[in-house]
Amino acid sequence: MAAVSGTAAAATAEASADKAACNAPTEAARKALFGVAEEQPAEVEAAVRGRLPGWLSGSLVVNGGGDYSHMSHMFDGYGVLAKVRLQGGKAWGAQRYLDSKAYREYTREGRVVLREFGTRAEVSGPLGELKEVLRQLAGLMTKNPSFTDNASVSLQPVRRGAAAGGPLLMAMSETPPASYLINPSDLSTTEQVTYDDGLPGDLTTAHPSILADGSLLNFTRSLPFGGFHVYKQDPTTLRRTQVRRGWVGCGSALAFCG
């Protein structure tokens, strides 16, 4: 094997470092992504670089973390809705925080009050820790856990509200309370979705499948040993109906029954 000279090795190391530096996000990029998003509820016209086709018309609304200032995990930013509207070769943008209980309490208290995915509730001293543990235990025993309702993961199209000016979007996360209806025209939070359909489950997913008729296919999980509950959700009434139930068996196989 040929020996690599010191000069060649140094050059190779320098090239590798330069490549890594190019691939690493800048401090400005990190701040933009994991900082605090500014609200802009009213649409403002954006400067367009280049040219947008005149036929390109419509709106794109996305959901994601907007305020990470007190968070310990990248999944935990408080939900913010961002919208881009295109029409006639022009573009407009707007941005608005989702009006969840978790976000309202955070803005009022200046701290994380409801536990997020990877961020604990912020408390002061041993007494605060004890109160938080007791609150969590009381919530589990009463089947009313103090989980976050920060619906910051996805948006699903639903037909609720179609008769009153247009369909709405449903913002979702993995906890049962984290489900809100959003008006895509102004990004306002219209109502929290609550369920009285008796479907069991302590957690759900924020990534349902949309069926041909507009229904949502998803599942809940009953902890620790209650299994999975596959359900179909009506896009207008939002009522959920269980269609299958399953358990995790040996080798993490998932078995379903009717």
C-alpha atoms as a PDB file:
ATOM      1  CA  MET A   1       0.000   0.000   0.000  1.00  0.00           C
ATOM      2  CA  ALA A   2       1.366   3.374  -0.973  1.00  0.00           C
ATOM      3  CA  ALA A   3       2.017   5.775   1.871  1.00  0.00           C
ATOM      4  CA  VAL A   4       0.110   9.076   1.859  1.00  0.00           C
ATOM      5  CA  SER A   5       2.305  12.071   2.322  1.00  0.00           C
ATOM      6  CA  GLY A   6       1.678  14.504   5.129  1.00  0.00           C
ATOM      7  CA  THR A   7       0.789  17.258   2.670  1.00  0.00           C
ATOM      8  CA  ALA A   8      -1.720  15.051   0.817  1.00  0.00           C
ATOM      9  CA  ALA A   9      -3.298  13.871   4.086  1.00  0.00           C
ATOM     10  CA  ALA A  10      -3.648  17.442   5.301  1.00  0.00           C
ATOM     11  CA  ALA A  11      -5.233  18.469   2.004  1.00  0.00           C
ATOM     12  CA  THR A  12      -7.695  15.575   2.216  1.00  0.00           C
ATOM     13  CA  ALA A  13      -8.601  16.441   5.800  1.00  0.00           C
ATOM     14  CA  GLU A  14      -9.100  20.094   4.874  1.00  0.00           C
ATOM     15  CA  ALA A  15     -11.348  19.148   1.934  1.00  0.00           C
ATOM     16  CA  SER A  16     -13.424  16.898   4.197  1.00  0.00           C
ATOM     17  CA  ALA A  17     -13.782  19.669   6.761  1.00  0.00           C
ATOM     18  CA  ASP A  18     -14.852  22.133   4.064  1.00  0.00           C
ATOM     19  CA  LYS A  19     -17.444  19.659   2.771  1.00  0.00           C
ATOM     20  CA  ALA A  20     -18.808  19.084   6.276  1.00  0.00           C
ATOM     21  CA  ALA A  21     -18.991  22.834   6.839  1.00  0.00           C
ATOM     22  CA  CYS A  22     -20.951  23.257   3.618  1.00  0.00           C
ATOM     23  CA  ASN A  23     -23.421  20.558   4.667  1.00  0.00           C
ATOM     24  CA  ALA A  24     -23.845  21.836   8.226  1.00  0.00           C
ATOM     25  CA  PRO A  25     -26.680  24.304   8.824  1.00  0.00           C
ATOM     26  CA  THR A  26     -25.618  27.839   9.548  1.00  0.00           C
ATOM     27  CA  GLU A  27     -26.407  29.569  12.806  1.00  0.00           C
ATOM     28  CA  ALA A  28     -28.903  31.771  10.938  1.00  0.00           C
ATOM     29  CA  ALA A  29     -30.616  28.665   9.545  1.00  0.00           C
ATOM     30  CA  ARG A  30     -30.821  27.084  12.994  1.00  0.00           C
ATOM     31  CA  LYS A  31     -32.286  30.273  14.445  1.00  0.00           C
ATOM     32  CA  ALA A  32     -34.840  30.522  11.645  1.00  0.00           C
ATOM     33  CA  LEU A  33     -35.910  26.899  12.066  1.00  0.00           C
ATOM     34  CA  PHE A  34     -35.806  26.533  15.844  1.00  0.00           C
ATOM     35  CA  GLY A  35     -36.411  30.107  16.960  1.00  0.00           C
ATOM     36  CA  VAL A  36     -39.723  31.905  17.431  1.00  0.00           C
ATOM     37  CA  ALA A  37     -41.941  32.393  14.389  1.00  0.00           C
ATOM     38  CA  GLU A  38     -43.539  35.809  14.023  1.00  0.00           C
ATOM     39  CA  GLU A  39     -47.275  36.000  13.459  1.00  0.00           C
ATOM     40  CA  GLN A  40     -48.635  37.664  10.324  1.00  0.00           C
ATOM     41  CA  PRO A  41     -52.382  36.933  10.394  1.00  0.00           C
ATOM     42  CA  ALA A  42     -53.246  39.274   7.515  1.00  0.00           C
ATOM     43  CA  GLU A  43     -51.972  38.274   4.089  1.00  0.00           C
ATOM     44  CA  VAL A  44     -49.098  40.350   2.712  1.00  0.00           C
ATOM     45  CA  GLU A  45     -47.875  40.302  -0.855  1.00  0.00           C
ATOM     46  CA  ALA A  46     -44.527  38.602  -1.325  1.00  0.00           C
ATOM     47  CA  ALA A  47     -41.727  39.642  -3.646  1.00  0.00           C
ATOM     48  CA  VAL A  48     -41.502  37.113  -6.490  1.00  0.00           C
ATOM     49  CA  ARG A  49     -38.105  36.302  -7.955  1.00  0.00           C
ATOM     50  CA  GLY A  50     -38.455  35.105 -11.513  1.00  0.00           C
ATOM     51  CA  ARG A  51     -41.891  34.464 -12.931  1.00  0.00           C
ATOM     52  CA  LEU A  52     -44.887  32.444 -11.730  1.00  0.00           C
ATOM     53  CA  PRO A  53     -47.105  30.892 -14.424  1.00  0.00           C
ATOM     54  CA  GLY A  54     -50.385  32.716 -14.748  1.00  0.00           C
ATOM     55  CA  TRP A  55     -52.333  29.448 -14.551  1.00  0.00           C
ATOM     56  CA  LEU A  56     -50.829  28.552 -11.168  1.00  0.00           C
ATOM     57  CA  SER A  57     -53.533  29.418  -8.662  1.00  0.00           C
ATOM     58  CA  GLY A  58     -54.432  28.198  -5.182  1.00  0.00           C
ATOM     59  CA  SER A  59     -53.218  28.073  -1.595  1.00  0.00           C
ATOM     60  CA  LEU A  60     -50.753  25.915   0.310  1.00  0.00           C
ATOM     61  CA  VAL A  61     -51.192  25.674   4.087  1.00  0.00           C
ATOM     62  CA  VAL A  62     -48.620  23.850   6.225  1.00  0.00           C
ATOM     63  CA  ASN A  63     -48.400  23.066   9.932  1.00  0.00           C
ATOM     64  CA  GLY A  64     -45.309  22.769  12.111  1.00  0.00           C
ATOM     65  CA  GLY A  65     -43.411  23.926  15.180  1.00  0.00           C
ATOM     66  CA  GLY A  66     -43.198  27.701  15.541  1.00  0.00           C
ATOM     67  CA  ASP A  67     -41.840  28.455  19.038  1.00  0.00           C
ATOM     68  CA  TYR A  68     -38.939  26.322  20.327  1.00  0.00           C
ATOM     69  CA  SER A  69     -37.613  28.741  22.927  1.00  0.00           C
ATOM     70  CA  HIS A  70     -38.392  26.448  25.894  1.00  0.00           C
ATOM     71  CA  MET A  71     -38.311  23.100  24.105  1.00  0.00           C
ATOM     72  CA  SER A  72     -35.959  20.123  24.428  1.00  0.00           C
ATOM     73  CA  HIS A  73     -37.024  18.195  21.312  1.00  0.00           C
ATOM     74  CA  MET A  74     -37.475  19.134  17.668  1.00  0.00           C
ATOM     75  CA  PHE A  75     -41.024  17.668  17.680  1.00  0.00           C
ATOM     76  CA  ASP A  76     -42.193  20.027  20.433  1.00  0.00           C
ATOM     77  CA  GLY A  77     -42.448  23.515  18.928  1.00  0.00           C
ATOM     78  CA  TYR A  78     -45.853  25.137  19.435  1.00  0.00           C
ATOM     79  CA  GLY A  79     -47.898  24.775  16.263  1.00  0.00           C
ATOM     80  CA  VAL A  80     -47.874  27.580  13.725  1.00  0.00           C
ATOM     81  CA  LEU A  81     -49.809  27.609  10.445  1.00  0.00           C
ATOM     82  CA  ALA A  82     -48.156  29.112   7.378  1.00  0.00           C
ATOM     83  CA  LYS A  83     -49.982  29.878   4.136  1.00  0.00           C
ATOM     84  CA  VAL A  84     -48.889  30.841   0.632  1.00  0.00           C
ATOM     85  CA  ARG A  85     -51.561  31.919  -1.864  1.00  0.00           C
ATOM     86  CA  LEU A  86     -50.808  32.149  -5.592  1.00  0.00           C
ATOM     87  CA  GLN A  87     -52.915  33.931  -8.182  1.00  0.00           C
ATOM     88  CA  GLY A  88     -52.254  35.766 -11.439  1.00  0.00           C
ATOM     89  CA  GLY A  89     -48.486  35.486 -11.176  1.00  0.00           C
ATOM     90  CA  LYS A  90     -48.450  37.006  -7.685  1.00  0.00           C
ATOM     91  CA  ALA A  91     -47.964  35.509  -4.227  1.00  0.00           C
ATOM     92  CA  TRP A  92     -49.207  36.352  -0.744  1.00  0.00           C
ATOM     93  CA  GLY A  93     -48.226  34.935   2.620  1.00  0.00           C
ATOM     94  CA  ALA A  94     -49.646  34.707   6.149  1.00  0.00           C
ATOM     95  CA  GLN A  95     -48.676  32.996   9.402  1.00  0.00           C
ATOM     96  CA  ARG A  96     -50.620  32.359  12.588  1.00  0.00           C
ATOM     97  CA  TYR A  97     -50.182  30.292  15.751  1.00  0.00           C
ATOM     98  CA  LEU A  98     -52.663  27.519  16.409  1.00  0.00           C
ATOM     99  CA  ASP A  99     -54.840  28.550  19.349  1.00  0.00           C
ATOM    100  CA  SER A 100     -54.374  25.496  21.578  1.00  0.00           C
ATOM    101  CA  LYS A 101     -54.693  25.335  25.350  1.00  0.00           C
ATOM    102  CA  ALA A 102     -51.002  24.427  25.592  1.00  0.00           C
ATOM    103  CA  TYR A 103     -49.986  27.540  23.661  1.00  0.00           C
ATOM    104  CA  ARG A 104     -52.361  29.817  25.578  1.00  0.00           C
ATOM    105  CA  GLU A 105     -50.999  28.611  28.927  1.00  0.00           C
ATOM    106  CA  TYR A 106     -47.438  28.934  27.674  1.00  0.00           C
ATOM    107  CA  THR A 107     -47.963  32.558  26.602  1.00  0.00           C
ATOM    108  CA  ARG A 108     -49.719  33.367  29.891  1.00  0.00           C
ATOM    109  CA  GLU A 109     -47.253  31.626  32.227  1.00  0.00           C
ATOM    110  CA  GLY A 110     -44.044  32.088  30.215  1.00  0.00           C
ATOM    111  CA  ARG A 111     -43.189  28.400  30.689  1.00  0.00           C
ATOM    112  CA  VAL A 112     -44.169  24.957  29.417  1.00  0.00           C
ATOM    113  CA  VAL A 113     -47.262  23.988  31.449  1.00  0.00           C
ATOM    114  CA  LEU A 114     -48.390  20.839  29.606  1.00  0.00           C
ATOM    115  CA  ARG A 115     -45.836  18.159  28.853  1.00  0.00           C
ATOM    116  CA  GLU A 116     -44.855  17.835  25.191  1.00  0.00           C
ATOM    117  CA  PHE A 117     -43.394  14.850  23.312  1.00  0.00           C
ATOM    118  CA  GLY A 118     -39.841  15.298  24.613  1.00  0.00           C
ATOM    119  CA  THR A 119     -40.171  18.347  26.869  1.00  0.00           C
ATOM    120  CA  ARG A 120     -41.340  18.103  30.465  1.00  0.00           C
ATOM    121  CA  ALA A 121     -43.539  20.681  32.105  1.00  0.00           C
ATOM    122  CA  GLU A 122     -41.363  23.400  33.662  1.00  0.00           C
ATOM    123  CA  VAL A 123     -41.736  23.474  37.453  1.00  0.00           C
ATOM    124  CA  SER A 124     -39.866  25.069  40.355  1.00  0.00           C
ATOM    125  CA  GLY A 125     -38.147  22.946  43.005  1.00  0.00           C
ATOM    126  CA  PRO A 126     -39.034  19.601  44.592  1.00  0.00           C
ATOM    127  CA  LEU A 127     -42.549  20.732  45.533  1.00  0.00           C
ATOM    128  CA  GLY A 128     -43.277  21.671  41.941  1.00  0.00           C
ATOM    129  CA  GLU A 129     -41.946  18.310  40.776  1.00  0.00           C
ATOM    130  CA  LEU A 130     -44.203  16.514  43.266  1.00  0.00           C
ATOM    131  CA  LYS A 131     -47.261  18.494  42.173  1.00  0.00           C
ATOM    132  CA  GLU A 132     -46.579  17.646  38.543  1.00  0.00           C
ATOM    133  CA  VAL A 133     -46.210  13.919  39.293  1.00  0.00           C
ATOM    134  CA  LEU A 134     -49.467  13.940  41.290  1.00  0.00           C
ATOM    135  CA  ARG A 135     -51.227  15.798  38.484  1.00  0.00           C
ATOM    136  CA  GLN A 136     -50.077  13.218  35.941  1.00  0.00           C
ATOM    137  CA  LEU A 137     -51.176  10.323  38.179  1.00  0.00           C
ATOM    138  CA  ALA A 138     -54.560  11.915  38.832  1.00  0.00           C
ATOM    139  CA  GLY A 139     -55.033  12.420  35.111  1.00  0.00           C
ATOM    140  CA  LEU A 140     -54.268   8.771  34.357  1.00  0.00           C
ATOM    141  CA  MET A 141     -56.624   7.503  37.062  1.00  0.00           C
ATOM    142  CA  THR A 142     -59.489   9.733  35.900  1.00  0.00           C
ATOM    143  CA  LYS A 143     -58.830   8.990  32.203  1.00  0.00           C
ATOM    144  CA  ASN A 144     -58.290  12.722  31.743  1.00  0.00           C
ATOM    145  CA  PRO A 145     -54.489  12.952  31.368  1.00  0.00           C
ATOM    146  CA  SER A 146     -52.831  16.342  31.210  1.00  0.00           C
ATOM    147  CA  PHE A 147     -51.263  15.655  27.826  1.00  0.00           C
ATOM    148  CA  THR A 148     -50.541  18.491  25.457  1.00  0.00           C
ATOM    149  CA  ASP A 149     -53.102  19.515  22.851  1.00  0.00           C
ATOM    150  CA  ASN A 150     -50.406  21.114  20.695  1.00  0.00           C
ATOM    151  CA  ALA A 151     -51.658  19.974  17.268  1.00  0.00           C
ATOM    152  CA  SER A 152     -48.461  20.819  15.402  1.00  0.00           C
ATOM    153  CA  VAL A 153     -47.872  17.786  13.158  1.00  0.00           C
ATOM    154  CA  SER A 154     -50.270  17.595  10.225  1.00  0.00           C
ATOM    155  CA  LEU A 155     -53.315  19.024   8.448  1.00  0.00           C
ATOM    156  CA  GLN A 156     -56.124  16.896   7.049  1.00  0.00           C
ATOM    157  CA  PRO A 157     -58.920  18.069   4.711  1.00  0.00           C
ATOM    158  CA  VAL A 158     -62.407  17.603   6.174  1.00  0.00           C
ATOM    159  CA  ARG A 159     -65.882  18.593   5.015  1.00  0.00           C
ATOM    160  CA  ARG A 160     -66.979  20.072   8.331  1.00  0.00           C
ATOM    161  CA  GLY A 161     -68.028  23.664   7.679  1.00  0.00           C
ATOM    162  CA  ALA A 162     -68.588  23.188   3.939  1.00  0.00           C
ATOM    163  CA  ALA A 163     -72.118  24.578   4.219  1.00  0.00           C
ATOM    164  CA  ALA A 164     -70.853  27.709   5.980  1.00  0.00           C
ATOM    165  CA  GLY A 165     -68.406  29.038   3.422  1.00  0.00           C
ATOM    166  CA  GLY A 166     -65.987  26.243   2.653  1.00  0.00           C
ATOM    167  CA  PRO A 167     -64.377  23.078   4.058  1.00  0.00           C
ATOM    168  CA  LEU A 168     -62.017  23.295   6.995  1.00  0.00           C
ATOM    169  CA  LEU A 169     -58.684  21.673   7.788  1.00  0.00           C
ATOM    170  CA  MET A 170     -58.067  19.500  10.844  1.00  0.00           C
ATOM    171  CA  ALA A 171     -54.752  20.033  12.614  1.00  0.00           C
ATOM    172  CA  MET A 172     -53.556  16.923  14.438  1.00  0.00           C
ATOM    173  CA  SER A 173     -50.940  15.464  16.734  1.00  0.00           C
ATOM    174  CA  GLU A 174     -50.709  12.137  18.587  1.00  0.00           C
ATOM    175  CA  THR A 175     -52.650  12.886  21.777  1.00  0.00           C
ATOM    176  CA  PRO A 176     -56.476  12.732  21.794  1.00  0.00           C
ATOM    177  CA  PRO A 177     -56.951  16.432  22.719  1.00  0.00           C
ATOM    178  CA  ALA A 178     -54.574  17.576  19.944  1.00  0.00           C
ATOM    179  CA  SER A 179     -57.155  17.940  17.199  1.00  0.00           C
ATOM    180  CA  TYR A 180     -58.375  21.349  16.028  1.00  0.00           C
ATOM    181  CA  LEU A 181     -60.363  22.682  13.088  1.00  0.00           C
ATOM    182  CA  ILE A 182     -58.700  25.451  11.095  1.00  0.00           C
ATOM    183  CA  ASN A 183     -60.224  27.943   8.672  1.00  0.00           C
ATOM    184  CA  PRO A 184     -57.778  27.976   5.720  1.00  0.00           C
ATOM    185  CA  SER A 185     -58.921  31.411   4.535  1.00  0.00           C
ATOM    186  CA  ASP A 186     -57.548  33.287   7.568  1.00  0.00           C
ATOM    187  CA  LEU A 187     -55.758  30.472   9.515  1.00  0.00           C
ATOM    188  CA  SER A 188     -58.032  30.991  12.512  1.00  0.00           C
ATOM    189  CA  THR A 189     -58.637  28.149  14.966  1.00  0.00           C
ATOM    190  CA  THR A 190     -62.387  27.555  14.932  1.00  0.00           C
ATOM    191  CA  GLU A 191     -62.882  24.735  17.471  1.00  0.00           C
ATOM    192  CA  GLN A 192     -61.272  21.869  19.297  1.00  0.00           C
ATOM    193  CA  VAL A 193     -62.471  18.470  18.111  1.00  0.00           C
ATOM    194  CA  THR A 194     -63.824  16.372  20.980  1.00  0.00           C
ATOM    195  CA  TYR A 195     -65.105  12.827  20.731  1.00  0.00           C
ATOM    196  CA  ASP A 196     -68.065  11.125  22.407  1.00  0.00           C
ATOM    197  CA  ASP A 197     -68.020   8.041  20.172  1.00  0.00           C
ATOM    198  CA  GLY A 198     -66.625   5.732  22.856  1.00  0.00           C
ATOM    199  CA  LEU A 199     -63.596   4.689  20.804  1.00  0.00           C
ATOM    200  CA  PRO A 200     -60.872   3.586  23.261  1.00  0.00           C
ATOM    201  CA  GLY A 201     -57.261   4.688  23.025  1.00  0.00           C
ATOM    202  CA  ASP A 202     -54.716   6.863  24.800  1.00  0.00           C
ATOM    203  CA  LEU A 203     -52.694   7.812  21.720  1.00  0.00           C
ATOM    204  CA  THR A 204     -53.371   8.088  18.009  1.00  0.00           C
ATOM    205  CA  THR A 205     -51.342   8.989  14.921  1.00  0.00           C
ATOM    206  CA  ALA A 206     -51.208  12.314  13.135  1.00  0.00           C
ATOM    207  CA  HIS A 207     -50.898  10.642   9.718  1.00  0.00           C
ATOM    208  CA  PRO A 208     -54.227   9.085   8.723  1.00  0.00           C
ATOM    209  CA  SER A 209     -54.843   7.692   5.257  1.00  0.00           C
ATOM    210  CA  ILE A 210     -57.456   9.538   3.187  1.00  0.00           C
ATOM    211  CA  LEU A 211     -59.901   7.153   1.523  1.00  0.00           C
ATOM    212  CA  ALA A 212     -61.668   7.690  -1.811  1.00  0.00           C
ATOM    213  CA  ASP A 213     -64.830   8.966  -0.122  1.00  0.00           C
ATOM    214  CA  GLY A 214     -62.860  11.501   1.954  1.00  0.00           C
ATOM    215  CA  SER A 215     -62.983   9.458   5.162  1.00  0.00           C
ATOM    216  CA  LEU A 216     -59.867   9.190   7.304  1.00  0.00           C
ATOM    217  CA  LEU A 217     -58.447   5.773   8.233  1.00  0.00           C
ATOM    218  CA  ASN A 218     -56.361   5.796  11.405  1.00  0.00           C
ATOM    219  CA  PHE A 219     -55.823   3.927  14.670  1.00  0.00           C
ATOM    220  CA  THR A 220     -55.544   4.537  18.411  1.00  0.00           C
ATOM    221  CA  ARG A 221     -53.448   2.673  20.984  1.00  0.00           C
ATOM    222  CA  SER A 222     -54.654   1.738  24.465  1.00  0.00           C
ATOM    223  CA  LEU A 223     -51.770   1.706  26.940  1.00  0.00           C
ATOM    224  CA  PRO A 224     -50.228  -0.478  28.130  1.00  0.00           C
ATOM    225  CA  PHE A 225     -51.947  -3.699  26.990  1.00  0.00           C
ATOM    226  CA  GLY A 226     -55.227  -2.615  25.408  1.00  0.00           C
ATOM    227  CA  GLY A 227     -54.067  -3.101  21.839  1.00  0.00           C
ATOM    228  CA  PHE A 228     -54.760  -1.088  18.695  1.00  0.00           C
ATOM    229  CA  HIS A 229     -58.094   0.172  17.436  1.00  0.00           C
ATOM    230  CA  VAL A 230     -58.338   0.865  13.704  1.00  0.00           C
ATOM    231  CA  TYR A 231     -61.077   3.363  12.927  1.00  0.00           C
ATOM    232  CA  LYS A 232     -62.724   5.163  10.044  1.00  0.00           C
ATOM    233  CA  GLN A 233     -63.565   8.840  10.584  1.00  0.00           C
ATOM    234  CA  ASP A 234     -66.425  10.574   8.801  1.00  0.00           C
ATOM    235  CA  PRO A 235     -65.123  13.750   7.076  1.00  0.00           C
ATOM    236  CA  THR A 236     -68.288  15.730   7.861  1.00  0.00           C
ATOM    237  CA  THR A 237     -69.400  14.678  11.338  1.00  0.00           C
ATOM    238  CA  LEU A 238     -65.837  13.630  12.383  1.00  0.00           C
ATOM    239  CA  ARG A 239     -67.367  10.673  14.193  1.00  0.00           C
ATOM    240  CA  ARG A 240     -65.014   7.669  14.457  1.00  0.00           C
ATOM    241  CA  THR A 241     -66.118   4.068  13.978  1.00  0.00           C
ATOM    242  CA  GLN A 242     -63.893   1.155  14.952  1.00  0.00           C
ATOM    243  CA  VAL A 243     -63.377  -1.301  12.099  1.00  0.00           C
ATOM    244  CA  ARG A 244     -60.644  -3.555  13.515  1.00  0.00           C
ATOM    245  CA  ARG A 245     -58.878  -4.283  16.793  1.00  0.00           C
ATOM    246  CA  GLY A 246     -55.394  -5.728  17.115  1.00  0.00           C
ATOM    247  CA  TRP A 247     -52.669  -6.720  19.542  1.00  0.00           C
ATOM    248  CA  VAL A 248     -48.895  -6.870  19.345  1.00  0.00           C
ATOM    249  CA  GLY A 249     -47.719 -10.465  19.699  1.00  0.00           C
ATOM    250  CA  CYS A 250     -44.381 -12.242  19.642  1.00  0.00           C
ATOM    251  CA  GLY A 251     -41.827 -10.665  17.327  1.00  0.00           C
ATOM    252  CA  SER A 252     -43.864  -7.435  17.334  1.00  0.00           C
ATOM    253  CA  ALA A 253     -46.366  -8.986  14.910  1.00  0.00           C
ATOM    254  CA  LEU A 254     -49.677  -7.151  14.775  1.00  0.00           C
ATOM    255  CA  ALA A 255     -52.735  -9.428  14.732  1.00  0.00           C
ATOM    256  CA  PHE A 256     -56.191  -8.032  13.957  1.00  0.00           C
ATOM    257  CA  CYS A 257     -59.644  -9.378  14.578  1.00  0.00           C
ATOM    258  CA  GLY A 258     -63.022  -8.115  13.467  1.00  0.00           C
END
